[in-house]
CSV table of C-alpha atoms (C1' of nucleotides) in Angstrom, one decimal:
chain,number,residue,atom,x,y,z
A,1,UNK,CA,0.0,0.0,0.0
A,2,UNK,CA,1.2,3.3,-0.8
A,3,UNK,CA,0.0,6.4,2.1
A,4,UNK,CA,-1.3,9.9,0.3
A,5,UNK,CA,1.7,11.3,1.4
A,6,UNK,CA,3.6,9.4,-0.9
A,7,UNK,CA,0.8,10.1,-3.7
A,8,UNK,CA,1.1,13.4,-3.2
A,9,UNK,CA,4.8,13.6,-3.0
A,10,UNK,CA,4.9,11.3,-6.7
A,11,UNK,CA,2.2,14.3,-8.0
A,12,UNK,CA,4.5,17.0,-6.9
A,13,UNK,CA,7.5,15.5,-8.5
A,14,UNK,CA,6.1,14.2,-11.6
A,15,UNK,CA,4.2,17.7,-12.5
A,16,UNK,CA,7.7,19.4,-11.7
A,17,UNK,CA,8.9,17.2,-14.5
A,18,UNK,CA,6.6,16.4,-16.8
A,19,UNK,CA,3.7,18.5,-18.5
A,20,UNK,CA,0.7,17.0,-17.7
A,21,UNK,CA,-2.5,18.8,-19.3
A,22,UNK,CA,-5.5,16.5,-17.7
A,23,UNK,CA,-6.0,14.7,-15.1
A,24,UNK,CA,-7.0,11.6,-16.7
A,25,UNK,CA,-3.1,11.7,-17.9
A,26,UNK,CA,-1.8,11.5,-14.5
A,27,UNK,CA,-3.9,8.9,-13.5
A,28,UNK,CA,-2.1,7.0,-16.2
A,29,UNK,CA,1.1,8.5,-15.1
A,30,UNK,CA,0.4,7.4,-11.6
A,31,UNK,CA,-0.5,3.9,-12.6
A,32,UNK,CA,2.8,3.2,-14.3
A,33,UNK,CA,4.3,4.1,-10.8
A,34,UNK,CA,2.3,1.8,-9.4
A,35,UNK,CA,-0.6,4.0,-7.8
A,36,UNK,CA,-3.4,3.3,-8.9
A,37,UNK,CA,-6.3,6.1,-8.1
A,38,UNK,CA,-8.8,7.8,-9.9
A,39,UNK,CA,-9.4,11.1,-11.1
A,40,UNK,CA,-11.6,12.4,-8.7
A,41,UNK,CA,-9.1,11.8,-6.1
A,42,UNK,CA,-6.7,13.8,-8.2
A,43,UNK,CA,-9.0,16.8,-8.3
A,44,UNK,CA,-9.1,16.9,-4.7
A,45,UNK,CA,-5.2,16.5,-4.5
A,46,UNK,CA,-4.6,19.3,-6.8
A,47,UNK,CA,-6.8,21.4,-4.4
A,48,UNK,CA,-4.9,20.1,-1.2
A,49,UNK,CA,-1.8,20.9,-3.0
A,50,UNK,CA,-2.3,23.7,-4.8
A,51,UNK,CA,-2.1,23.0,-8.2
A,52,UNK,CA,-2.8,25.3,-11.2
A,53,UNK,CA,-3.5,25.6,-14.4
A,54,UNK,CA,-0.4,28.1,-16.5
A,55,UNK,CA,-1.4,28.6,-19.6
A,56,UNK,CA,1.4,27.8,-22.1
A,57,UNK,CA,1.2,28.0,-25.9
A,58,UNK,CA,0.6,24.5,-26.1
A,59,UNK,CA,-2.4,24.1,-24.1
A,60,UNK,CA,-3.2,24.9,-20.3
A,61,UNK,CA,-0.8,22.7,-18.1
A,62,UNK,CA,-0.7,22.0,-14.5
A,63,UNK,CA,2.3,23.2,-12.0
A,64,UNK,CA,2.9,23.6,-8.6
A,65,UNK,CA,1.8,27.1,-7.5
A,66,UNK,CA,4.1,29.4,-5.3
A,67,UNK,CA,1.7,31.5,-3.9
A,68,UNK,CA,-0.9,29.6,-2.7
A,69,UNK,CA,-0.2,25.7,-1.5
A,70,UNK,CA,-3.8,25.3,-0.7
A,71,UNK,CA,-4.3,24.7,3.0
A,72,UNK,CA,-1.2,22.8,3.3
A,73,UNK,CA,0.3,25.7,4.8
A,74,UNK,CA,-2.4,26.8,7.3
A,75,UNK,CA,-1.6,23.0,8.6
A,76,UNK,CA,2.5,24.1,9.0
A,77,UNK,CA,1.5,27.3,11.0
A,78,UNK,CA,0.2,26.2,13.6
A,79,UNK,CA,2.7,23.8,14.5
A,80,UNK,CA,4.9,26.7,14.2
A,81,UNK,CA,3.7,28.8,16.4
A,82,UNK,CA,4.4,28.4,19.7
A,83,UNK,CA,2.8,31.7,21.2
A,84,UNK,CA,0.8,34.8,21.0
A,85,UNK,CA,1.4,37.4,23.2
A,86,UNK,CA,1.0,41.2,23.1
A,87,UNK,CA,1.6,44.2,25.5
A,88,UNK,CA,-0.2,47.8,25.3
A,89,UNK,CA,1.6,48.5,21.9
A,90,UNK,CA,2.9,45.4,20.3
A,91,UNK,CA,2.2,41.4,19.3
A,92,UNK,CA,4.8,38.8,19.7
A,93,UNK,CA,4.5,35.5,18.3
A,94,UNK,CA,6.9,32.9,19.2
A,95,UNK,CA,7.6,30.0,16.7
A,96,UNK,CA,9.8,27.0,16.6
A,97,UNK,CA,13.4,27.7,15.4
A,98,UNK,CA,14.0,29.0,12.1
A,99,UNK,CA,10.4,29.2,11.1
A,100,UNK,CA,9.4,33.2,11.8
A,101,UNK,CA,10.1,34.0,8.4
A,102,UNK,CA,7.6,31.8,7.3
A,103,UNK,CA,5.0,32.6,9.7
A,104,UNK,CA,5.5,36.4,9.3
A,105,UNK,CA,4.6,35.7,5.0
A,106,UNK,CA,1.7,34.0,6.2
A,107,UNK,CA,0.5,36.8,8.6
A,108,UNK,CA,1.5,39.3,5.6
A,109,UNK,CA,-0.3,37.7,3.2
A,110,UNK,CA,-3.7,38.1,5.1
A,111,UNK,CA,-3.7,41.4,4.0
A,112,UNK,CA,-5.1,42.1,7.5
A,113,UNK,CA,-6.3,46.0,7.4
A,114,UNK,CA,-5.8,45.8,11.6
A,115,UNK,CA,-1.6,45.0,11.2
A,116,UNK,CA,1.0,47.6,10.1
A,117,UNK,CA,3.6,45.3,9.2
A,118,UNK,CA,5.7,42.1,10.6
A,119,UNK,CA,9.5,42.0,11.9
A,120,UNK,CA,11.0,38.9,11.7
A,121,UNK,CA,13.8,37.1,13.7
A,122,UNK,CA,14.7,33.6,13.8
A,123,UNK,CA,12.0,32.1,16.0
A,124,UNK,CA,10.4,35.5,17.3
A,125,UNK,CA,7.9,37.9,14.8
A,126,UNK,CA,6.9,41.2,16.1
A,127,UNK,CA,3.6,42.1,14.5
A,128,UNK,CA,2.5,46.1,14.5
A,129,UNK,CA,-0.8,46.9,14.4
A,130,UNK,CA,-2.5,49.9,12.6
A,131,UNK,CA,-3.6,51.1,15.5
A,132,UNK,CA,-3.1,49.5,19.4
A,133,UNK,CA,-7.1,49.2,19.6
A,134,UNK,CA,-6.4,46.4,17.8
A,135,UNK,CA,-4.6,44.6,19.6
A,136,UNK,CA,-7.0,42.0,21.0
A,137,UNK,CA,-8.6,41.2,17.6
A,138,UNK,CA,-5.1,40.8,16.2
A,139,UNK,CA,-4.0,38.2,18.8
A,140,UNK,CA,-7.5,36.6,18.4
A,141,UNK,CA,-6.7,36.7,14.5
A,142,UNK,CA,-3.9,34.6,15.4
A,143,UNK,CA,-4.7,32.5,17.8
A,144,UNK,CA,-7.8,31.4,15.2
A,145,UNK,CA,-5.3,30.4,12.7
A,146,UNK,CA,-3.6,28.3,15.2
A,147,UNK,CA,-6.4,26.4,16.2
A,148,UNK,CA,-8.5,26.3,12.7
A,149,UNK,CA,-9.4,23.4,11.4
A,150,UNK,CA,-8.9,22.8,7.8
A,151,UNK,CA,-11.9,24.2,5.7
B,1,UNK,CA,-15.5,21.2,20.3
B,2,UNK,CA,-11.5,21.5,20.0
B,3,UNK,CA,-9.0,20.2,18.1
B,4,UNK,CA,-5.9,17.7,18.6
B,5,UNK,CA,-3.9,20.2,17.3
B,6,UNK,CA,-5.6,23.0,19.4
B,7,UNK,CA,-4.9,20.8,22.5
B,8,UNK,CA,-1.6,20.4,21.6
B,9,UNK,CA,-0.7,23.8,21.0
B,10,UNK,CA,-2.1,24.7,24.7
B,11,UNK,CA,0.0,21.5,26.3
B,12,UNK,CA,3.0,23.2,24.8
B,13,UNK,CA,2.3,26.8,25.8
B,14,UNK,CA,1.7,25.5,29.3
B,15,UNK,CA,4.4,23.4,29.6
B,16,UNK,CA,6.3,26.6,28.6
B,17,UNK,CA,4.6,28.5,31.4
B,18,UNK,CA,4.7,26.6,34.1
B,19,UNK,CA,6.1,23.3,36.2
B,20,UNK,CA,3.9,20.4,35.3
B,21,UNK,CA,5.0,17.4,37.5
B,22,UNK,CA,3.0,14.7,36.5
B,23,UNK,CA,0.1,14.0,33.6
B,24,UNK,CA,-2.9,14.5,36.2
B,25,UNK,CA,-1.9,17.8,37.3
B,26,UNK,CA,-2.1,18.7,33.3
B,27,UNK,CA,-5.0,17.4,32.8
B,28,UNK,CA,-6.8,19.4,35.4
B,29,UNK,CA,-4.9,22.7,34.1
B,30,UNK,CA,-6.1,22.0,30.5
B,31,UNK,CA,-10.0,21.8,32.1
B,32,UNK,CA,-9.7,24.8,33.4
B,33,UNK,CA,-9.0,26.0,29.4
B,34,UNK,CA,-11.7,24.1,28.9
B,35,UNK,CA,-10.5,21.3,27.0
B,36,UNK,CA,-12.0,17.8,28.8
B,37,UNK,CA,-9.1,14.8,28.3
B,38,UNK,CA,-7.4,11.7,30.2
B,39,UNK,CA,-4.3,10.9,31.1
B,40,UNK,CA,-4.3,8.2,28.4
B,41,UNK,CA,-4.5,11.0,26.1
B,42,UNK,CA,-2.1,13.0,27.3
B,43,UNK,CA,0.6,10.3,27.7
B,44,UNK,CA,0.3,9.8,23.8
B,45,UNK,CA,0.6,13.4,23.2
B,46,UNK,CA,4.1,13.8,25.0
B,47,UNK,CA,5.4,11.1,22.9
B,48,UNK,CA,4.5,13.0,19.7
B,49,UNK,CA,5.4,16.5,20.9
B,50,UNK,CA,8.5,15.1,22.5
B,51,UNK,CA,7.9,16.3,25.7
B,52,UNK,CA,10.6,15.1,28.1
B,53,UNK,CA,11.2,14.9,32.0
B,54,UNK,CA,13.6,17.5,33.1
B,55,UNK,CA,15.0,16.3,36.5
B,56,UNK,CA,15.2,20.1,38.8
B,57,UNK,CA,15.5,20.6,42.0
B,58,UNK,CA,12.2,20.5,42.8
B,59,UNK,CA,11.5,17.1,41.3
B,60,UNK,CA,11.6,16.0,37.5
B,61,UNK,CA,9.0,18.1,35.6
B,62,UNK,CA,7.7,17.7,31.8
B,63,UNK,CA,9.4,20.3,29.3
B,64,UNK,CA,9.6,20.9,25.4
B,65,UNK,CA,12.4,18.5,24.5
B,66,UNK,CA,14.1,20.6,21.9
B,67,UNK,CA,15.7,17.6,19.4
B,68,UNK,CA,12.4,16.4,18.8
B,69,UNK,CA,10.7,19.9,18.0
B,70,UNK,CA,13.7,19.5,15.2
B,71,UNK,CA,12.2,16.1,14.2
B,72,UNK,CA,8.3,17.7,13.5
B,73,UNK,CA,10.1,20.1,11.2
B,74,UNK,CA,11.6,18.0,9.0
B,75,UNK,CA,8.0,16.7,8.0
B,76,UNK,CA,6.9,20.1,7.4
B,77,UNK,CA,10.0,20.7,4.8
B,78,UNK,CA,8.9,18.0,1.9
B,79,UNK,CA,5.9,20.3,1.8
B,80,UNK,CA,7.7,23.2,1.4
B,81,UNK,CA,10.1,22.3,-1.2
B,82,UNK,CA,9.0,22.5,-4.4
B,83,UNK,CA,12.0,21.5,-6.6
B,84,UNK,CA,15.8,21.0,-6.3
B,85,UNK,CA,17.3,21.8,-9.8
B,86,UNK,CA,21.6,22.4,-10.4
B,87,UNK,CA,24.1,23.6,-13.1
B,88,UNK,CA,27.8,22.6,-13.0
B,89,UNK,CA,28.2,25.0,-10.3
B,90,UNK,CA,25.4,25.4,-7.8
B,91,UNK,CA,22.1,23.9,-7.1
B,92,UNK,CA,18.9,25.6,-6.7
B,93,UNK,CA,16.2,24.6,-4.9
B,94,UNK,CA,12.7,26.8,-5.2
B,95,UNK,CA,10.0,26.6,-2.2
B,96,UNK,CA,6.7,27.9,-1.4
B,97,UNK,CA,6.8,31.5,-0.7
B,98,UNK,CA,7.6,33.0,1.8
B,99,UNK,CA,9.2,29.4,3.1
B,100,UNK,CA,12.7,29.8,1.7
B,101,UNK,CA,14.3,30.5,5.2
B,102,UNK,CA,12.7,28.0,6.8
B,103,UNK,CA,13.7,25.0,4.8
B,104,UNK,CA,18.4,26.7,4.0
B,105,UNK,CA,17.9,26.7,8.1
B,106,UNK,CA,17.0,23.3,8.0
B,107,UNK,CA,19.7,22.1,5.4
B,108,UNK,CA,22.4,24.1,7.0
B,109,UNK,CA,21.2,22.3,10.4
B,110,UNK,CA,22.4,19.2,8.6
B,111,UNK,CA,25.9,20.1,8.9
B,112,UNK,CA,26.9,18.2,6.1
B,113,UNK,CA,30.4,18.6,4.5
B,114,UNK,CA,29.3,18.4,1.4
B,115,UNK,CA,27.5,22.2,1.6
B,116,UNK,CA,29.8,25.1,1.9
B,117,UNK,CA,26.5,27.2,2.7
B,118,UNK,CA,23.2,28.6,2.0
B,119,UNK,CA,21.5,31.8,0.9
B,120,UNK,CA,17.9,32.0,0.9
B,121,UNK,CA,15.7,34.6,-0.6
B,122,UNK,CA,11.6,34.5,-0.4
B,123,UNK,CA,11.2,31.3,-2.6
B,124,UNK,CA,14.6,30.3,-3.9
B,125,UNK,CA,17.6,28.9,-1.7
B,126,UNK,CA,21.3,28.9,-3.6
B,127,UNK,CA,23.1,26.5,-2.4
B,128,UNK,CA,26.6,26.5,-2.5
B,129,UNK,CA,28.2,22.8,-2.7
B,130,UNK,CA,32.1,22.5,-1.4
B,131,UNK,CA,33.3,21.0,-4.0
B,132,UNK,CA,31.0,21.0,-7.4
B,133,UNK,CA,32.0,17.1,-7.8
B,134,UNK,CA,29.4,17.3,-4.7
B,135,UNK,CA,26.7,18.8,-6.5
B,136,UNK,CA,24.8,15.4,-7.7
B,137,UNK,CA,24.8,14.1,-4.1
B,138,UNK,CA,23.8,17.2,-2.8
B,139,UNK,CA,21.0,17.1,-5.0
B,140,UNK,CA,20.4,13.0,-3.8
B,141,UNK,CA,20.0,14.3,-0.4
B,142,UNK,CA,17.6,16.9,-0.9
B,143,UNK,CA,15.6,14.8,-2.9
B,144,UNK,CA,15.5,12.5,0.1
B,145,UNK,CA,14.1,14.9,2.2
B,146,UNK,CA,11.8,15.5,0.2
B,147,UNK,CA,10.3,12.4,-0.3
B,148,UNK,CA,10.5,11.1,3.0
B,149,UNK,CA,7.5,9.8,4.3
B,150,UNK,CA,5.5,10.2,7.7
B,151,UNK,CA,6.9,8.1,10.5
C,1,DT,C1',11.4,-4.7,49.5
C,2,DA,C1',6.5,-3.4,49.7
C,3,DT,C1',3.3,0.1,48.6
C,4,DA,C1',1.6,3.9,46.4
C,5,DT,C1',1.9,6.9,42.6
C,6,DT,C1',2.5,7.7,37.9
C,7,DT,C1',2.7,6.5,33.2
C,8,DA,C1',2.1,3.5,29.1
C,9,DT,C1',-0.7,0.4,26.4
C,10,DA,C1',-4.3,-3.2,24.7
C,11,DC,C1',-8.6,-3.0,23.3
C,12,DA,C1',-12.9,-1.3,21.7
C,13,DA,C1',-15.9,2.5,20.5
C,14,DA,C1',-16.4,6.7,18.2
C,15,DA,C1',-15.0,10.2,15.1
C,16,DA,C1',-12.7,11.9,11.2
C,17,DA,C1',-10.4,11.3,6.8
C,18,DT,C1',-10.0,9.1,2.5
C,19,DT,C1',-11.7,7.2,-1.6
C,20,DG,C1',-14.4,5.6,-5.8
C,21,DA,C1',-18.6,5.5,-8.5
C,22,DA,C1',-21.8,8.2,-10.3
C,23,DT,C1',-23.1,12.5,-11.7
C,24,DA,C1',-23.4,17.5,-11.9
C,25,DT,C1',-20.8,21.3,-13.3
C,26,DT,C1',-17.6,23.8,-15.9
C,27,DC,C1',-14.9,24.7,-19.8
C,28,DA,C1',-13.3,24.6,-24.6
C,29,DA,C1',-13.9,23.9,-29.4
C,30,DA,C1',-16.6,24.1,-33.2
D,1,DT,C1',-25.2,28.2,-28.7
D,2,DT,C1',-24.4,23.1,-28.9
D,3,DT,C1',-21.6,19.2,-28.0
D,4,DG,C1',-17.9,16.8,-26.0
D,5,DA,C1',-14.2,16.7,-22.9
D,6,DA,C1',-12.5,17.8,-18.4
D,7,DT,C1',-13.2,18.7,-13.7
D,8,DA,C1',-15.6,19.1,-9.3
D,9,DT,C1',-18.8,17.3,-6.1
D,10,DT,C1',-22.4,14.2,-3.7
D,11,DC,C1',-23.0,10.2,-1.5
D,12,DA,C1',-21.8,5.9,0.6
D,13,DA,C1',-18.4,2.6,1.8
D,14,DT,C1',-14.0,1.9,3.8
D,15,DT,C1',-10.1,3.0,6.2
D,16,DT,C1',-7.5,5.5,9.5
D,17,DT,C1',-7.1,8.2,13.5
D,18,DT,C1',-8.4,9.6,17.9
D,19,DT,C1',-9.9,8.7,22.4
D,20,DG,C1',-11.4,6.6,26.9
D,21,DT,C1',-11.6,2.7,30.0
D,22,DA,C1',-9.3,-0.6,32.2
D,23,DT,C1',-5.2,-2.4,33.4
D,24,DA,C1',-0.3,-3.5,33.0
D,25,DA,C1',4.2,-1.6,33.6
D,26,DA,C1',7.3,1.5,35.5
D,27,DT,C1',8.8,4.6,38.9
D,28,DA,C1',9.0,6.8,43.3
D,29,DT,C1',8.5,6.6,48.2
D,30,DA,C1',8.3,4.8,52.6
DNA sequence: TATATTTATACAAAAAATTGAATATTCAAA
DNA sequence: TTTGAATATTCAATTTTTTGTATAAATATA
């Protein structure tokens, strides 16, 4: 048996590699590795993974997108963070080693209208908020994301 | 209701916060959070966040065991990289963005003797071999990261 | 060592995640 | 538009994960 890590993992490297235009060509792709699944499972592991369609000249293909990895990521963050914690003017999120960076992207990419901007160290991100009224709902912000389940 | 991961996050933040001495005395501090479990529960959960006892003067308590915060992480990088690709000089390997940092902390964390270094930008790490005769094992080893699976 | 306390685990129940078949929906080409 | 191909989704079955109870094993204490 093969786990849907390892499915995934295949996916990842064989769309890196290979232009694949359907779905119903990976399947086939998949097969010859020895995994044997069908497409609907496929449309909900380009979802999960992020998976887009680039147009290229000879057709739409599928890649692996930068931006967005699907919810993957919201899984990583909240392993990373360790804590939220705030003062009368400031946020502080503590994350494991080496992973503020990461965090910090995250936090900047919701584009939240209540956070000035994000500083971050090696395991430590100061967030700044617009304004320090917003203080509570920012830590609240993060502590969601910490705790949401995947939609 | 809450989550494992929810739960999790809290055991660590407490453990963080204060001397736990036993499982029991844990389990009553997370009902006070609000988050109803058994010992049984939380015996399993120190194995998978590593929690370890720290003999003080007071008696052994339970802390964060940092080696083993190391091993969570190096599931979260085969998600994170997205490809490893090299010339005759350097390899390259591209990563969700934002997650660059993350994953050249990690690889320098391997110590090996075959990396001279890293430089990481927002989705791209360089990484600069010792010797370029290294550069197809380099490339072997990242690749096994990657497709590592889930213990 | 004997006893009490604490922790780990076997087992079963419950909950959650995964998947395929069938089908609805979307998209592209004519 | 209309038609055919491709993709997403509903539903149900299956598998995996999570958890508590009961208890065994380990550890600490007297």
């Amino acid at each position: 048996m093969y786990s849907k890590t390892h499915r995934q993992n295949k996916i990842k490297e064989i769309l890196r590699d290979h232009a694949i235009y359907n779905q119903e060509e990976l399947v086939k792709f998949l097969s010859e590795e020895g995994i044997e699944v069908t497409q609907a499972t496929l449309s909900r592991d380009f979802q999960e993974l992020g998976v887009v369609r680039t147009s290229a000249a000879e057709g739409s293909r599928y890649t692996l997108n930068v931006e967005e990895a699907g919810n993957q990521i919201r899984k990583l963050i909240s392993f990373e963070i360790l804590s939220v914690e705030s003062n009368e003017m400031l946020i502080i999120v503590r994350t494991l080693a080496g992973r503020a960076q990461g965090v910090a992207h995250y936090i900047d990419k919701l584009n939240s209208k209540l956070i000035l901007g994000t500083i971050a160290g090696d395991d430590t991100i100061l967030v700044v908020p617009a304004n320090v009224k917003n203080i509570a709902d920012i830590v609240q912000l993060i502590n969601k994301i910490m705790n949401e389940e995947k939609t």
